[in-house]
C-alpha positions as a LaTeX table, in Angstrom:
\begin{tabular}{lrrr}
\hline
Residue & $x$ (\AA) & $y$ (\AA) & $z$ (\AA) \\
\hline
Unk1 & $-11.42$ & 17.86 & 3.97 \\
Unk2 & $-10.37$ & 14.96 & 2.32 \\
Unk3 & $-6.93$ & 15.10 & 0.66 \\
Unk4 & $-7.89$ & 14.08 & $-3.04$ \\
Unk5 & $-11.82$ & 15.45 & $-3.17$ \\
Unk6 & $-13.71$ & 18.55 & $-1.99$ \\
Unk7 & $-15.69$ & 16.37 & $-0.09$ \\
Unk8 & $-15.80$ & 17.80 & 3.68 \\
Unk9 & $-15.90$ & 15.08 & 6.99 \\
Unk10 & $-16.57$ & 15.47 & 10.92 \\
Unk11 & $-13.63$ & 16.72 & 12.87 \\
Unk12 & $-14.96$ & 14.01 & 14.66 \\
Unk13 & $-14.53$ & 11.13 & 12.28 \\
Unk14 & $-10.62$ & 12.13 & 11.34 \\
Unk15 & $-7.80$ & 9.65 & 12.87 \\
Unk16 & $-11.11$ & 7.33 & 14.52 \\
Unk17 & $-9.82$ & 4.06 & 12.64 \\
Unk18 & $-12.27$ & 4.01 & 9.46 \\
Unk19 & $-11.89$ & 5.65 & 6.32 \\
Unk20 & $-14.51$ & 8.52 & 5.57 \\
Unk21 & $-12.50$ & 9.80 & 2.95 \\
Unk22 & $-12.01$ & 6.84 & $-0.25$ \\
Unk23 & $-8.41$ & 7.15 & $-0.02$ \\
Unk24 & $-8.25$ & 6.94 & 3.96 \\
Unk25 & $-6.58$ & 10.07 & 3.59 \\
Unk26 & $-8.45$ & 11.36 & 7.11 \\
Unk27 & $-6.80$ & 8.26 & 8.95 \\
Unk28 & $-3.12$ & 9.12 & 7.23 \\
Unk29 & $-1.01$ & 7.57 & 10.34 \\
Unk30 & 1.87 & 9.58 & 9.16 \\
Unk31 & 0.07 & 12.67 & 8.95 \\
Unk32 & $-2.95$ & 14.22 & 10.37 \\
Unk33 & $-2.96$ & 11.63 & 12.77 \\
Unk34 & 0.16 & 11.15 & 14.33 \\
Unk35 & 0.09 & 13.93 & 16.71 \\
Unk36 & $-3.72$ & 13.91 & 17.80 \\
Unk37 & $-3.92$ & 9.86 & 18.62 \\
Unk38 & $-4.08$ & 9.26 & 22.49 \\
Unk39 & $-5.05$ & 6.75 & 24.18 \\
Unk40 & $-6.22$ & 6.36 & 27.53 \\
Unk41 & $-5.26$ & 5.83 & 31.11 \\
Unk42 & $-3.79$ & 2.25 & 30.95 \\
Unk43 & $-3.48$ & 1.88 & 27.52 \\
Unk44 & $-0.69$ & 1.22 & 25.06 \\
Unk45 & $-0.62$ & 3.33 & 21.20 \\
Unk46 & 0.16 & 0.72 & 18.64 \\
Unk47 & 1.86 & 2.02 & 16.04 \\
Unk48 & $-1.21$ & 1.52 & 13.89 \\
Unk49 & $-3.06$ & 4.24 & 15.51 \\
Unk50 & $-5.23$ & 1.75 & 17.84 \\
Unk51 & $-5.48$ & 0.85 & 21.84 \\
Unk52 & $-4.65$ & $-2.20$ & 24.00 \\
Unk53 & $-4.93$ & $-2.54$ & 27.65 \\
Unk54 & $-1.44$ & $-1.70$ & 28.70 \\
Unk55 & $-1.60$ & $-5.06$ & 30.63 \\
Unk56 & $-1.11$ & $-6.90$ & 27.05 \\
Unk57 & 2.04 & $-5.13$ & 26.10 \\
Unk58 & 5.03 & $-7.51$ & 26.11 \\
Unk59 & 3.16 & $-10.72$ & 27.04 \\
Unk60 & 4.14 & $-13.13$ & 24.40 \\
Unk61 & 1.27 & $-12.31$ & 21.89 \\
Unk62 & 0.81 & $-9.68$ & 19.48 \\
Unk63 & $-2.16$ & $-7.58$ & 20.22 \\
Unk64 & $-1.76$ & $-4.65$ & 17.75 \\
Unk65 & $-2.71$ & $-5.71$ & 14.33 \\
Unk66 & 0.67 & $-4.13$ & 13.61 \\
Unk67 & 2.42 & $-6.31$ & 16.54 \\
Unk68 & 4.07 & $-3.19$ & 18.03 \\
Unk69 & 3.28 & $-4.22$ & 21.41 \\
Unk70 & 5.99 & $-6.45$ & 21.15 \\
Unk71 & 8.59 & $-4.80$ & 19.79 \\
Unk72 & 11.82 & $-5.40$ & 21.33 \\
Unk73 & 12.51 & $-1.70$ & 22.03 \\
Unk74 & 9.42 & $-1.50$ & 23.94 \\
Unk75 & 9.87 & $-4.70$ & 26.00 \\
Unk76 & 13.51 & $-4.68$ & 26.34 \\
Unk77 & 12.81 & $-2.78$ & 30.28 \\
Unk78 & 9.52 & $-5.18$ & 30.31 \\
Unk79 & 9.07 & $-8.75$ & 30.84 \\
\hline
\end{tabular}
């Protein structure tokens, strides 16, 4: 359910990157989401709740719209 209505989504269309809800309350990042976004094999979890090929982490160039695949405290052991 979204947070502010009655109105009832998909399990499957909470945390998948696009607001169902018109507050984006069933992509809260801080919330619901936080603890059921994976990603898989080989990938690297921005901070914004997305997925980058874990060979882009640390390269130079912010991938993540959020740029937390080059964050210092993830590529201090990196390159």
């Amino acid at each position: 359910m979204c947070a502010h209505t009655e109105v009832c989504i998909s399990k499957e269309k909470l945390c998948d990157g696009k607001w169902d809800c018109y507050d984006g309350s069933d992509e809260d990042l801080r919330g619901i989401c936080a603890g059921n976004f994976s990603c898989g094999k080989d990938e690297f979890r921005c901070d914004s709740m997305t997925c980058i090929p874990e060979y882009l982490v640390c390269d130079g160039r912010a991938d993540c719209e959020d740029r937390s695949d080059e964050k210092w405290t993830v590529c201090r052991g990196g390159n």
